[in-house]
Amino acid sequence: MSRPPGGGGNALEVTGIGRRFGHVVALAGIDLAVGAGEVLTLLGPSGSGKSTLLKIVAGYDRPDCGIVRLGGADITDVVPARRDIGMVFQNYALFPHMTVAQNIAFPLEMRRLAKATIETRVAEALALVGLVGYDARRPSQLSGGQQQRVALARAIVFEPRLLLLDEPFGALDRKLREQMQVEVKAIQRRLGVTTIFVTHDQEEALVLSDRIAVMEGGRIAQVGTPAEIYRRPVDRFVASFIGESNLLPATILSASATGFVADAGPGLVLHARVEDGMPRPAAGTHVTLVIRPEAIRTRGAETVSNAATARVAEAIYVGDRVKYRLVTEGGTRLSVAWPAGADGPLATGSEVDLDIPATAIHWVAA
Amino acid sequence: MSAATRFTPGWAALGIAPLCVLLLFFVAPVFRFLLFSIADGTLAPFEKALTDGLHMLVFLRTLEIAAIVTVICLALGYPFAYWLATTTPGWRAVGFAFVLLPFWISVLVRTYAWMILLGRNGILNRNLVALGIVDAPLPLLHNTTGVVIGMVHVLLPYMIFPLYAVMRRMDPALLGAARGLGAPGWEVFRRVYLPLTLPGILSGATLVFVVSLGFFITPALLGGGRVLMIGVLIERQVRQFLDWGLAAALAVIVLAVALGIYAALRRLLKADLQWS
Amino acid sequence: MIDMKRRSVLAGAAALTTASLAGPVRAQPAKPARIVVNASGGAQAAGLRKAFFEEFEKRFGIRVVDSSPPDLGKLKAMVTTGNVEWAITELAIEEAYRAEAEGLLEPIDHKIVDFSRFPANLRDRKHIFTRSVYSTVMGYRTDSWAAGKGPQSWADFWDVRKFPGPRTLQNKPLDNLEFALLADGVPLDRLYPLDVDRAFRKLDQIKRHVTVWWATGAQSAQLLIDKECVLGSAWNGRYFAAIGQGAPIHVEWNQAGIKESAFVIPKGTKDAYWAQQMFQVMTDARLQAVYANLATYPGLNLDSPQYVDPKVASHLPTHPDNINRQFWQDVQWWMANARSVEDRWAKWLIG
């Protein structure tokens, strides 16, 4: 069932895609390329344009301008039926009047394959998604997770050139969602099918994606691997959308070849290191510093980059970790997340000595 | 506590009250009337109804006309209901006004309007002749054609509403999914849209067919006297000859056939459309 | 305002005095606020109101409400359930006889209703009041044939070569069997008992030329007005009304069928006494003339014709020029044969 390797080129390229609805700009010139076999996630809040972009790729909507290329061919004006794209819809869109087997056979029948071939491929697909023996059930007789497996089987059984997943886990409860994420990723890896995955859930995006395109207001704010996006967000929006962050307004006091010194509030002058090849801010500019909560440490014996003292304003116990809201002596608020110690969380009002490593301080425009 | 929440006499009464009213003022009188068919202790009225050569002939003709009307209502109602279900709210309001129009007009006015339109010297025929499309006026009235036209006009809403209801409930993602999975337009219709609207088709068709069986004013006025439906004969026995035994026997036969058709369609729905 | 009020109070007091002075001949039942008279409705209702209801309301101070249409089945349902809504209802004459046979009617109180100036054969009627008569006449469009130059007999009506054009007849065997036999040469006074087989054989000849078998009185005249048909039958008042509105129609009285229009009192009505009083109002010669002038359906009080508008007189079935050229419907024959003939009619029509 698996396709021959795509040769490493781009499976999908969209260029200059724009789309308006009345006065509302839904997409403002999108350029994006998805490599063969890659899982790319469109991540963004609702209204960011990710669903519109997906519809345009699938052929359900037509862009006002721009080109969609699949395997090098322009498919901008091709109807969905001839795009050869498999899609798993938000609510699965299983045909309620057909059995599981008939649902999965549908795209094969539309391709006029021989009956015997269809039977074999349906059986293979059912095996792949772990639903052997469910052929004769109706969708209404299945659980949410089972329905999703059928939807996935139906979307891949005809070996599409591209697989689209539109918020497929939204209807599942948390435990099932995590399990399905793992399974879908495993199936995708096995088939090697190029996949675009749409979600507003950043955790989901981090788990499933080779790369993530963060969308905001009809444009792509940043494209990168999950690690890049997490560690080096390009702006305040990406920083705040992916994971939790301390966003501190600061003024650059001085900059050098390897780093900078910034004034982040009363009593909080921070020394930061900039990785090779990354841009450095100019002295005197106003910036926002991005510091992940888990990167701030309690001060121990090791080397101190930036020392500070703060008071615990609030402690929230979240199982394996404790989230603290701290206030520094100078009045700056900081969020930190530390493993829950054996003696329990720190008491509210107690004083802690902090270390903010120079490598954990990332800067974006103000 | 749990007993109190399980048993709520207030809500039960709310359902029982209308049921009682329906039983008392509708079902009971109908049942009482149907009993006239066996009032004299014999099945003589049924024997007459079934064997006198007139009533069963007229009943078969009635079934035929009802079937024709049902098919035409479906052919006209299906695309119209689709348009209603998919158009803008403004156009939908206009469409509904047109669908409901026949309900606001008395059956006589409606029927005379058709006479003006379809008559030998009616608007339609005058124009057709004037434009040279036909040489002589078309016989559109005072025959089966006239009756069918008049009945379709009245019964179309009974077809459109059930269809509209299922079409509005239709998940557009299903059609999108079918297209995306490689189905061309007519396959989307044949394999997905049509089967999913089947419950609407069946309930609309049942309604139209069953209501058709009872028509008598429209056939009397638009049929020119040549189109006789069973309702006319029943009405004649009730009002003119006071033979309520025969009238009731005929009514029982019509009711039995109507219920039989309804039951058959229900079975079909159950067997084939478990999902709905 | 004050003046008006005082005057009406005074008038009331005066009426009271008069009533008590005159004294009732017999105990009068309590007056209801209203009674219901059920008849054919439409233009006829207006005529009844103008001629009789207004007089009745003035005389007794009881409001008269009209309803329609006449319905023998409903009458039976009312009487058998003891829930009689009508004080009086109209019925087709053979239906009235059927109702009489089934015991659905209240007897006429000859102490109240005075038939002394009616034809002798109507004076002793027990349950059925012949309020008027009407005729089923032939009519044709005068743009097809000039008035008087068209068909003058049912034989002419059957002659589709001499008088071509679409025809209309009532969707009932009543009258049509008679017309067919007349067309076939049976003399006017030898019609009954009807030779049904012969009549249907004759009807076979005209069947395909009758494009519409009319179902309602309104339809019968409208078909000629709309030029849907050029020749047909109708109740005389329907053509009269159409002509009054300018329709180019000529009425042929020769070989028309004249029959009674019956009014009856449903058995068990609580307003029976007032129904009898209404009948008495309806026997009034002058009031019958008022109605005849409006509807061309004359009452049978022998003194009535002198009050009829001379312009209307020739349009009445009872006019000397018309009455002798017609046949009277034989109610007894129709009573005995209606069911079998109606079934045969229905079968013949769809066959």
mmCIF file of C-alpha atoms in Angstrom, chain A residues 54-63 68 70 75-86 111 158 160-162, chain B residues 179-180 182:
data_model
loop_
_atom_site.group_PDB
_atom_site.id
_atom_site.type_symbol
_atom_site.label_atom_id
_atom_site.label_comp_id
_atom_site.label_asym_id
_atom_site.label_seq_id
_atom_site.Cartn_x
_atom_site.Cartn_y
_atom_site.Cartn_z
ATOM 1 C CA LEU A 54 -6.859 23.855 3.914
ATOM 2 C CA LYS A 55 -10.088 24.248 1.919
ATOM 3 C CA ILE A 56 -8.167 25.863 -0.901
ATOM 4 C CA VAL A 57 -5.630 23.038 -0.924
ATOM 5 C CA ALA A 58 -8.458 20.475 -0.930
ATOM 6 C CA GLY A 59 -10.301 22.345 -3.672
ATOM 7 C CA TYR A 60 -13.440 23.242 -1.697
ATOM 8 C CA ASP A 61 -12.643 26.917 -1.984
ATOM 9 C CA ARG A 62 -11.028 28.919 -4.739
ATOM 10 C CA PRO A 63 -8.338 31.508 -4.006
ATOM 11 C CA VAL A 68 -1.555 25.600 -5.705
ATOM 12 C CA LEU A 70 0.671 19.316 -6.224
ATOM 13 C CA ILE A 75 -4.175 22.196 -9.493
ATOM 14 C CA THR A 76 -5.630 25.595 -8.611
ATOM 15 C CA ASP A 77 -8.608 25.061 -10.936
ATOM 16 C CA VAL A 78 -8.946 21.305 -10.540
ATOM 17 C CA VAL A 79 -12.172 20.076 -8.887
ATOM 18 C CA PRO A 80 -11.772 18.186 -5.595
ATOM 19 C CA ALA A 81 -12.829 14.908 -7.206
ATOM 20 C CA ARG A 82 -9.721 14.964 -9.415
ATOM 21 C CA ARG A 83 -7.130 16.176 -6.945
ATOM 22 C CA ASP A 84 -6.402 12.807 -5.390
ATOM 23 C CA ILE A 85 -6.270 14.239 -1.903
ATOM 24 C CA GLY A 86 -7.449 12.288 1.118
ATOM 25 C CA ARG A 111 -11.907 5.118 -9.306
ATOM 26 C CA PHE A 158 -6.854 5.157 -2.415
ATOM 27 C CA PRO A 160 -3.737 9.846 -2.113
ATOM 28 C CA ARG A 161 -0.932 12.179 -3.021
ATOM 29 C CA LEU A 162 -1.698 14.270 0.021
ATOM 30 C CA ARG B 179 -16.414 15.014 -3.963
ATOM 31 C CA GLY B 180 -13.017 14.885 -2.325
ATOM 32 C CA GLY B 182 -13.373 11.263 -6.223
#
